[in-house]
XYZ file of C-alpha atoms in Angstrom:
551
model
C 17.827 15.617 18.568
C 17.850 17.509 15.607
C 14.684 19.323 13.598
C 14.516 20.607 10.193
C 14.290 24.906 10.088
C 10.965 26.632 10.404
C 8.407 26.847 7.686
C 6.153 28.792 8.881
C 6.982 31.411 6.167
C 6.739 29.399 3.282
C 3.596 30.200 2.411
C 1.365 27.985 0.155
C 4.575 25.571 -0.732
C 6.722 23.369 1.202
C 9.316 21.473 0.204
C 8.858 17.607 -1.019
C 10.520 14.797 -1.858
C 14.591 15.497 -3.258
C 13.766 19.281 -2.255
C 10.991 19.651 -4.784
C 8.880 22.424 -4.515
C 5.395 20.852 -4.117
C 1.816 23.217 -4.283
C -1.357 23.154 -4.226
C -3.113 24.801 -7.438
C -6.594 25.514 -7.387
C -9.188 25.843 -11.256
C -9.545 29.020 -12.442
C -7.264 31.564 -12.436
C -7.838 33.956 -9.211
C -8.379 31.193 -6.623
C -10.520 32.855 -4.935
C -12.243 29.924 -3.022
C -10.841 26.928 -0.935
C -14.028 25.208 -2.514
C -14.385 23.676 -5.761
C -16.807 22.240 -8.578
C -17.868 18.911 -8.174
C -16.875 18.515 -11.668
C -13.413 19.180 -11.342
C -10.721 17.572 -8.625
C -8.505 19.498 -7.124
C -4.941 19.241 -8.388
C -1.470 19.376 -7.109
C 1.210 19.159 -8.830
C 5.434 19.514 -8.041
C 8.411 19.881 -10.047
C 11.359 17.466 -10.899
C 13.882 20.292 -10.239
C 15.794 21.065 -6.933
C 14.192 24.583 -5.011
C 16.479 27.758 -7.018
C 18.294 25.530 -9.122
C 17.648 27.757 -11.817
C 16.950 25.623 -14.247
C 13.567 24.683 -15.929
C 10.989 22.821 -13.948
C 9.057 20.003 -15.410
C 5.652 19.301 -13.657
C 3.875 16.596 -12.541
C 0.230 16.642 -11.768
C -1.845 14.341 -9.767
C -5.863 14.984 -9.437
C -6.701 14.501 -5.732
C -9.755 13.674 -6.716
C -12.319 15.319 -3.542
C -15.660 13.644 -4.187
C -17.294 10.632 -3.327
C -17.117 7.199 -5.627
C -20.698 5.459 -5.508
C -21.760 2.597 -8.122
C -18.963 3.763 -10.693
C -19.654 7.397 -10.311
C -17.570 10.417 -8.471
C -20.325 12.434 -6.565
C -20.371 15.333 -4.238
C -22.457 15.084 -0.747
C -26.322 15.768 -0.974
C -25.117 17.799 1.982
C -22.160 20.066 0.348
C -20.291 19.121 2.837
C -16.722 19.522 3.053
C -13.694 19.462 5.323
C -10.128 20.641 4.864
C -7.486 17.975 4.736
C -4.409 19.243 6.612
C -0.754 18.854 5.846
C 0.491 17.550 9.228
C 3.716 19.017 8.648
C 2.702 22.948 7.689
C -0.496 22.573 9.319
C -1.331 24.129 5.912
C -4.950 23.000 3.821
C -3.962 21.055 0.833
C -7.442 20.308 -0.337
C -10.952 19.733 0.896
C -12.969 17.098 0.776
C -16.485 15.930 0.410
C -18.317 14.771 3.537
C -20.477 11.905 2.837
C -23.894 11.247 4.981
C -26.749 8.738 5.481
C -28.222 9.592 1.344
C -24.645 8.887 0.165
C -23.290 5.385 2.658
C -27.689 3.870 1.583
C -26.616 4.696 -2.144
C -23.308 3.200 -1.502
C -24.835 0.199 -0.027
C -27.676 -0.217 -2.360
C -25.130 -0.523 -4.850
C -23.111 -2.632 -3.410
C -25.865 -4.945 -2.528
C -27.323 -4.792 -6.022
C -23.981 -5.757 -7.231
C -23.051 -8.983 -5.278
C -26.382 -10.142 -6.316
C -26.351 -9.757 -9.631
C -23.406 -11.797 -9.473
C -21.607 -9.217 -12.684
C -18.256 -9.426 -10.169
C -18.612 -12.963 -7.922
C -19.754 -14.687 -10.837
C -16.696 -14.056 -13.201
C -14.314 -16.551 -13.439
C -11.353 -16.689 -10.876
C -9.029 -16.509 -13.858
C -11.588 -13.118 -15.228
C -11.494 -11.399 -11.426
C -7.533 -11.779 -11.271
C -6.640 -9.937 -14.789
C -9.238 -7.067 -13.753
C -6.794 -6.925 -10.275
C -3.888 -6.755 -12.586
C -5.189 -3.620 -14.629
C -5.927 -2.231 -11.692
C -2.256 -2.933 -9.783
C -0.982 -1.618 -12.682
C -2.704 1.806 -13.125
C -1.787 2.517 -9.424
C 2.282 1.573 -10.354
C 1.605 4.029 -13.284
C 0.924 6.890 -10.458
C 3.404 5.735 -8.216
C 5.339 9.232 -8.361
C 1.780 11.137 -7.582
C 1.043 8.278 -4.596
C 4.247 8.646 -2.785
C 4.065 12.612 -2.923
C 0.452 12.413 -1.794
C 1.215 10.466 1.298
C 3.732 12.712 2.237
C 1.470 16.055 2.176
C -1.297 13.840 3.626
C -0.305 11.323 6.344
C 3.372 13.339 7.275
C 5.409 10.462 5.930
C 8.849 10.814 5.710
C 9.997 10.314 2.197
C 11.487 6.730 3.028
C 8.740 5.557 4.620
C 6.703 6.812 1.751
C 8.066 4.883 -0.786
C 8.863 2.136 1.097
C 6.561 1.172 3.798
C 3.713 3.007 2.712
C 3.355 2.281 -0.771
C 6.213 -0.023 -1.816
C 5.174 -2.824 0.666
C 1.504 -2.561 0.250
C 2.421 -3.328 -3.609
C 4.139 -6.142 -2.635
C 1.356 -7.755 -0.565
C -1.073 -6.842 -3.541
C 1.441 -9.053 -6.132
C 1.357 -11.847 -3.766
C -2.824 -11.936 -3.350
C -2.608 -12.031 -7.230
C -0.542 -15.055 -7.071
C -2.334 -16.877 -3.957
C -5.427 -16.116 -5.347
C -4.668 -17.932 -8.400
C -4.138 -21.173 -6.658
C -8.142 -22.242 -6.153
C -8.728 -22.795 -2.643
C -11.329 -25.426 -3.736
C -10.489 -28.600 -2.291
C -12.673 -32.352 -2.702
C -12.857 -34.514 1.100
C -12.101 -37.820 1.366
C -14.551 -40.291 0.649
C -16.506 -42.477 2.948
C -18.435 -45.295 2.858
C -21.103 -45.850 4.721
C -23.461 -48.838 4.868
C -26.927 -48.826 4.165
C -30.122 -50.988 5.716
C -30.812 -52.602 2.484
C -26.887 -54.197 2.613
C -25.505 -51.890 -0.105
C -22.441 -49.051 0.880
C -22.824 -46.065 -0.385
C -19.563 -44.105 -1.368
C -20.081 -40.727 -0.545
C -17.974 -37.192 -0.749
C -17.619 -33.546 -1.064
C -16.169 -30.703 -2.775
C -15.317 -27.716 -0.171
C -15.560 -24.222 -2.335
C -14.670 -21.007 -0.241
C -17.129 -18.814 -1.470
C -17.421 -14.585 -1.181
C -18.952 -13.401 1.981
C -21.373 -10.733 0.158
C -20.904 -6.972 1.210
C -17.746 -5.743 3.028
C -17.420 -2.864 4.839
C -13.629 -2.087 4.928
C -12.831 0.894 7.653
C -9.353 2.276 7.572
C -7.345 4.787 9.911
C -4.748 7.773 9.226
C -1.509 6.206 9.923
C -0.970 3.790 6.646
C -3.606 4.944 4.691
C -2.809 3.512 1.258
C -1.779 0.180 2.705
C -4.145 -0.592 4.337
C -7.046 0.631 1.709
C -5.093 -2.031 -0.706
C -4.886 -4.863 2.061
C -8.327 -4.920 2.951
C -10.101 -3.922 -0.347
C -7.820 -6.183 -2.794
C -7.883 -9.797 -0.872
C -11.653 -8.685 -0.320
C -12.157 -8.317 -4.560
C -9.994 -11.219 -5.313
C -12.561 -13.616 -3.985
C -15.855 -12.191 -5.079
C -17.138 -9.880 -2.991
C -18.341 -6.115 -2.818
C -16.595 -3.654 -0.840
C -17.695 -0.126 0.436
C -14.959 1.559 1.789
C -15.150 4.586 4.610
C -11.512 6.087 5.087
C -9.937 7.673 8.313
C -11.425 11.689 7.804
C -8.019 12.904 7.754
C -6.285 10.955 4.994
C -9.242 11.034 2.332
C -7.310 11.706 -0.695
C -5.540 8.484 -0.195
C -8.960 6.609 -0.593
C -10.935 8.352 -3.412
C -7.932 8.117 -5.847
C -8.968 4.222 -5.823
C -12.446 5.114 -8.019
C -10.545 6.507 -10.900
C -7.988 3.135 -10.584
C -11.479 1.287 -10.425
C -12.555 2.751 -13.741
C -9.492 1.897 -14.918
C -9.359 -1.307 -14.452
C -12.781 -2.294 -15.907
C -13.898 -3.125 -12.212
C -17.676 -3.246 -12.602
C -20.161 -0.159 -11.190
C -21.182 -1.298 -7.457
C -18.604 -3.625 -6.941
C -15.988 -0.333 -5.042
C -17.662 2.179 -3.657
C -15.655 4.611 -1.479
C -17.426 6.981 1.025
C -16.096 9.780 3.531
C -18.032 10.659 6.783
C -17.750 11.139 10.729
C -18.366 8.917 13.176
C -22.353 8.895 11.721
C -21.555 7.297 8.890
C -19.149 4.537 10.129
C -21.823 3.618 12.986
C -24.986 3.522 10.298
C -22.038 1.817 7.602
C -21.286 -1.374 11.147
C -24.994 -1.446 11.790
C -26.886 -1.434 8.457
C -28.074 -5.711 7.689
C -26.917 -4.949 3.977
C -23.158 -5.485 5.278
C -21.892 -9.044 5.573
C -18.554 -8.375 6.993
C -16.675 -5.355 8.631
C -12.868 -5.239 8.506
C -11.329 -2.993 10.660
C -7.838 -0.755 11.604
C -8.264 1.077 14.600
C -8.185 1.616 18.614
C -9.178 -1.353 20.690
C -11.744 1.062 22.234
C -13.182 1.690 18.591
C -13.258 -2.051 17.841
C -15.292 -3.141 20.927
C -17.720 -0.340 19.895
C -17.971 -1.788 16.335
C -18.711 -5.431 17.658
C -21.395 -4.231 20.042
C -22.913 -2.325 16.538
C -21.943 -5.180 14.704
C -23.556 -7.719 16.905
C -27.418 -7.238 16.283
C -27.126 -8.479 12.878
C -24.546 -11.017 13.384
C -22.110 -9.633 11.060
C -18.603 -11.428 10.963
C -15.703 -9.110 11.818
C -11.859 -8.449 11.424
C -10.485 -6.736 13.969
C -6.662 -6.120 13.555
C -6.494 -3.305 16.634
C -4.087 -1.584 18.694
C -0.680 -3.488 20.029
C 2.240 -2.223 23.244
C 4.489 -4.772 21.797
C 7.333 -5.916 23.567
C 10.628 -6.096 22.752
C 13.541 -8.075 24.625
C 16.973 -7.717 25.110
C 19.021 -10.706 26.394
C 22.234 -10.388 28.310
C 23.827 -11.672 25.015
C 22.477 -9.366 22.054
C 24.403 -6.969 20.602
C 23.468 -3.730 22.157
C 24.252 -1.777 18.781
C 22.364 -3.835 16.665
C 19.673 -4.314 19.447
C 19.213 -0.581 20.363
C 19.441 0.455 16.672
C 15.965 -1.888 16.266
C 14.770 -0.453 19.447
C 14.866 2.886 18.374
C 13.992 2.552 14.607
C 11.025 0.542 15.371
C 9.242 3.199 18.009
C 10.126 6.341 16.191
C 9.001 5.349 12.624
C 6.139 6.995 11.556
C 6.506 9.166 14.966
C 5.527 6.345 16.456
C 2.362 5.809 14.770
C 1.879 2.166 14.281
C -0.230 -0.663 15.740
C 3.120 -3.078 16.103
C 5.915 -1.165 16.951
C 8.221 -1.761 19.782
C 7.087 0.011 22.761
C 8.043 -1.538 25.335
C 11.899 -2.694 26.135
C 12.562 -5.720 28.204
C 16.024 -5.592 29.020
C 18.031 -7.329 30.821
C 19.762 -5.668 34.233
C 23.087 -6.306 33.321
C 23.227 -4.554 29.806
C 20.237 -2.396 30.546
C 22.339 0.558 31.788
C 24.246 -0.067 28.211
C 21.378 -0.559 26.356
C 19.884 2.491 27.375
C 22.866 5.101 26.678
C 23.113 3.815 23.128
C 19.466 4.249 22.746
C 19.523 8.047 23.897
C 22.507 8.642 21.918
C 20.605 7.644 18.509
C 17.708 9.168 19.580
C 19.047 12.454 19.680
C 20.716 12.021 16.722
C 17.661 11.811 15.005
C 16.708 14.892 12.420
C 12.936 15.966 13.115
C 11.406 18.113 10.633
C 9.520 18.444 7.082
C 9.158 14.521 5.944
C 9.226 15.790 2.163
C 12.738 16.780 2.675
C 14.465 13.124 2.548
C 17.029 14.052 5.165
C 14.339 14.223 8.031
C 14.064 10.752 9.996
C 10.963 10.956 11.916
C 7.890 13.593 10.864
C 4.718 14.726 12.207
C 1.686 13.114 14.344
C -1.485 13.589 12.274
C -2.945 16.082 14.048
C -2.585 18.488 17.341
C -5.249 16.270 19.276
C -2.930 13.495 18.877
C 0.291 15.408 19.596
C -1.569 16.313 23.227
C -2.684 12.718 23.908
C 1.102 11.884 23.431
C 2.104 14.339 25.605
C -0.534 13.487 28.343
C 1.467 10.219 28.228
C 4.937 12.530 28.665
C 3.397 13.780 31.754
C 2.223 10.079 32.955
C 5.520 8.973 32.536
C 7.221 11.697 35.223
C 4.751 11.313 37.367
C 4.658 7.154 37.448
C 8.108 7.478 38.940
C 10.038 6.451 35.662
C 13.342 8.243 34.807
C 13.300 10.211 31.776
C 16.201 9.348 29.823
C 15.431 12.217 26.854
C 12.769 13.714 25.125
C 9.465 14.386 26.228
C 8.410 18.140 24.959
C 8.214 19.330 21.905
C 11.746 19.928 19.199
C 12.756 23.607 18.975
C 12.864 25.696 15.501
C 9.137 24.162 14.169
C 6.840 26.463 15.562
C 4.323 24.790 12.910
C 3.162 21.141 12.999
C 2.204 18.433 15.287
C 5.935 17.659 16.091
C 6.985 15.644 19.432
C 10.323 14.441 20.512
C 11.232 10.893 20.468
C 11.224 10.260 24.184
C 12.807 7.396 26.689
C 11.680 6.537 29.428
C 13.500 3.852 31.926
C 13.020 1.832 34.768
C 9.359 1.543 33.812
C 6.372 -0.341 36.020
C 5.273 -2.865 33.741
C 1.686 -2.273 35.330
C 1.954 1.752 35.166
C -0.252 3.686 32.144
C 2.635 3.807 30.385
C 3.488 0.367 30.165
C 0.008 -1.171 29.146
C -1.272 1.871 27.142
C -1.427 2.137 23.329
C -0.275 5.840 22.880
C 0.537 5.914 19.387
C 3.382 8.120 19.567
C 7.214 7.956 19.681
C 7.535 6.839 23.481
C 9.915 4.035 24.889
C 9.272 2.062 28.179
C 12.341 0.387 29.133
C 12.037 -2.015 32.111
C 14.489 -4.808 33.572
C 14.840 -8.413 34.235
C 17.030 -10.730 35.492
C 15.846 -14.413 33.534
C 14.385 -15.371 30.823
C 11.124 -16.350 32.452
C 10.361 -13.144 33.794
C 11.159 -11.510 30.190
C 8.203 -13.427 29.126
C 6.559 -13.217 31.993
C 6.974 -9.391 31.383
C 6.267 -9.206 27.882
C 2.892 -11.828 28.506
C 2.287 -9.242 31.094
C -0.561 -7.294 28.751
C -3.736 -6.896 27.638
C -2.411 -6.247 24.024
C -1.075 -9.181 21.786
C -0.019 -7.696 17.999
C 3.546 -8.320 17.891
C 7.022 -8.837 19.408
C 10.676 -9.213 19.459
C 13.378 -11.044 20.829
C 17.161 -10.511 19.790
C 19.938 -12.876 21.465
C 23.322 -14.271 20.286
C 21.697 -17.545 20.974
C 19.099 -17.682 18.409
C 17.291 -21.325 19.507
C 17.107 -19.612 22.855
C 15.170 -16.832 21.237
C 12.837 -19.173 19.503
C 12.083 -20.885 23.041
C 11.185 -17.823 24.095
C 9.068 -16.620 21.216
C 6.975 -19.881 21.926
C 6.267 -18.779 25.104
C 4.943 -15.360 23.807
C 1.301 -14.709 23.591
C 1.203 -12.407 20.734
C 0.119 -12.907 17.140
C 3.876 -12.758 15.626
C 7.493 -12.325 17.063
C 10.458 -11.364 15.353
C 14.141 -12.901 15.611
C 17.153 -10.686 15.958
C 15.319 -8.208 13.603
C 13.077 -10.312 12.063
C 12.541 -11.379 8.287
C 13.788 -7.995 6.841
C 10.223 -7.141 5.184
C 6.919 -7.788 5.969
C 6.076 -11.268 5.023
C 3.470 -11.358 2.449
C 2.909 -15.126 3.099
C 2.882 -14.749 6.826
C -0.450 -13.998 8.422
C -0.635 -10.719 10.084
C -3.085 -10.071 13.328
C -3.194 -10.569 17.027
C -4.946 -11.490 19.850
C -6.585 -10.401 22.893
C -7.471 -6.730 22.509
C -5.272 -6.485 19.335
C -7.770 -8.060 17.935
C -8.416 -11.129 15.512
C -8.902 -12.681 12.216
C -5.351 -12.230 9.921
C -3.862 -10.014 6.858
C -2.005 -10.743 4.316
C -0.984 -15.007 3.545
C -3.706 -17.256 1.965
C -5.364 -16.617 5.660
C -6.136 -12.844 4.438
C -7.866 -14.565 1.056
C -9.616 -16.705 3.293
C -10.584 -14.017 5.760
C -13.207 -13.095 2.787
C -15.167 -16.358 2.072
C -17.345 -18.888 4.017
C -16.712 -22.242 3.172
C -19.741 -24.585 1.581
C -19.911 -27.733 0.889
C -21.133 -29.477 -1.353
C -22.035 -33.055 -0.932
C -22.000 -36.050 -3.750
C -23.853 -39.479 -3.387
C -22.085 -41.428 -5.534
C -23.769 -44.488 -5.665
């Protein structure tokens, strides 16, 4: 494995996206405080020229705006306050952000409430709520450029990843709610007749309308900040309701950008309302009776707590949760191709994601195959700065997460399993939460490792001999998110994904994007309830109906 050089004497700039020199400027002139006005957001801005090209740089600024968006408004905490938001990468403070409390998540609430029932947002027409969602999809594409860059400093993506999977799929997903929104879910049930004592029939039937829930608490992690702000909040708006959402403490900036795009769009006071907070705020936010629904990213462990907060005031819940999705390997895939998806679906995002690949399901007689090719791209891999759009695999979020990975490093060795590579820390970046990419084979399918969410760049790799015990294997878990199979025989591989209890499975690599139409969620402790498809819409509403005697 590879890593980018040392940065740790770069001071107050690192290098972003195409080697652009990205800082972090502070108003007024002598910056002589990391705090700032609540009248003015903090700023950062980067050039469109290459480090020392020696030529003239044009800048670009982007507000990261720091305070909290209630009923319309930007407002700092009652409190004053604030935390430091961390470049994963640098482990350098790129801005500081309010902390909200109890007087900010009741006024966030209140007007919220106030909001849905006053109908000014649930009560405009279908075709009224879309063309506000349209303003608003457009003013984030204008501030695409400020987005990606943002993402980068803030959640450690790699600049690929960035633009692709962090912002440009999320985008996609939004188009596609526009569309499926449009469609009127509204449907009329067929009619009955039913006879009456006097000897007349009466012809009765009903019109089904999928109506907003009411108040939605959306609650989003660190890992895919901006998409999954847009996937919960945007279905959620699209059919009526109000939303108050409380992002992940270390990717802030991400979230209270959406109040400005709010204003925007003409989106009405009350009907967004974005709030910061610690684990105070999101347990008064799941318990308060003023919330109708709670939609939720997270740990499984962080889920069950929410539906045991949840659960005294019957609120309905979305829980799309943690995954150890399996991937297998018949005797017939092709090991390049195979080991290739292997690898680039555990190490993206340093292996921060809900449904990557984690464990590998190979079979004996191409395992020993399987696994060289996988250690050889592995440690091809370049490790380093993710604004620099050579690197391949960045940061973890934060050093308590680069230590629970590496607890799992140590589980590994100990469990018996052979460590094929990886499992310490790259050389050269003495700053960052870095880890290596790490293999492990000849994994027990019932060790830590195995059935474990780590959330980190770790592969199990684990044989079998027929296709029953692949499933068995992969069935073999208390998780059920996602999963793979990849064969030469591809009606063999659907067999086998039939067979898989998991909430999707992908093909020999799968559809090549994220399916917008294609419901997204799992089951057992990965949760349930579905994103994106006409399910996601759907996920919002209750259905009524609506009876009609018709003589």
């Amino acid at each position: 494995m590879s890593s980018g050089k040392d940065r740790s004497s770069l001071g107050s700039t690192f290098v972003c996206t195409d080697h652009k020199r990205f800082k972090v400027s502070k108003p007024g002139a002598d910056r002589r405080s990391a705090r700032h006005s609540s009248n003015h957001p903090q700023v950062i801005g980067w050039s469109t020229s290459r480090v020392f090209a020696g030529r003239k740089e044009k800048i670009v600024s982007l507000k990261l705006e720091d305070r909290l968006f209630i009923n319309g408004e930007y407002l700092s905490s009652a409190s004053g306050g604030r935390e430091a938001v961390i470049n994963p990468a640098t482990e350098e403070v790129i801005g500081e952000a309010c902390v909200g409390g109890p007087e900010e998540l009741d006024a966030a609430l209140t007007a919220a409430k106030e909001s849905f029932r006053s109908g000014v947002w649930r009560k405009l027409s279908l075709t009224s709520r879309i063309e506000t969602m349209v303003r608003f999809y457009d003013a984030l594409e204008r501030r695409r450029e400020d987005i990606v860059a943002l993402l980068i400093a803030e959640a450690g993506s790699t600049v690929g990843l960035a633009n692709f999977g962090q912002y440009g799929l999320p985008m996609k997903h939004f188009r596609y709610y526009l569309e499926a929104a449009s469609r009127d879910f509204t449907w009329m049930t067929a009619p009955e007749l039913t006879p009456t004592a006097d000897g007349r029939t009466v012809l009765g039937t009903g019109i089904v309308k999928y109506d907003p829930v009411g108040v939605v608490a959306a609650i989003t992690p660190y890992n895919y900040p901006f998409m999954l702000n847009v996937v919960k909040i945007v279905p959620a708006l699209l059919m009526g309701n109000s939303v108050v959402l409380k992002p992940s403490p270390f990717t802030p900036f991400s979230a209270l950008l959406l109040g400005e795009i709010a204003r925007e769009a003409g989106l009405p006071p009350g009907v967004l309302n974005i709030v910061t907070g610690g684990l105070d705020v999101s347990r008064d936010l799941t318990t308060d009776p003023r919330v109708d629904l709670i939609t939720f990213t997270g740990s499984d462990q962080v889920g069950a707590s929410i539906m045991a907060q949840a659960a005294p005031t019957l609120k309905r819940v979305i829980m799309e949760l943690g995954g150890k999705s399996a991937f297998i390997v018949r005797a017939d895939a092709d090991i390049n191709r195979a080991a290739a998806i292997g690898v680039g679906s555990f190490t993206g995002h340093c292996g921060q994601g809900c449904a990557i690949l984690t464990r590998h399901i190979v079979h004996n007689s191409v395992r020993k195959a399987y696994v060289a090719r996988v250690k050889e791209i592995v440690e091809s891999i370049t490790i380093g700065d993710p604004s620099d759009p050579k690197t391949m695999m960045g940061p973890l979020i934060r050093e308590s997460q680069r230590r629970r990975v590496e607890t799992y490093f140590d589980l590994g060795r100990e469990s018996g399993a052979r460590l094929v590579t990886g499992g310490g820390r790259p050389e050269g970046l003495k700053r960052g939460f870095f880890v290596q990419p790490t293999v492990f084979d000849n994994v027990d399918n019932r060790s830590r490792l195995a059935q474990e969410e780590v959330f980190g760049p770790i592969a199990a790799v684990m044989g079998f001999d027929d296709d029953d015990e692949a499933v068995n294997l992969a069935n073999d878990s208390q998780f059920g998110l996602a999963g793979a199979v990849i064969s030469a025989d591809a009606g063999k591989a659907y067999e086998m994904s039939l067979e898989m209890r998991t909430g999707g499975v992908a093909i020999n690599g799968g559809a090549g994007t994220m399916l917008s139409d294609a419901p997204f969620g799992g089951i057992g402790r990965s949760g349930f309830g579905r994103e994106n498809s006409a399910e996601g819409l759907k996920e919002f509403t209750y259905a009524k109906s609506i009876l009609i005697h018709a003589g």
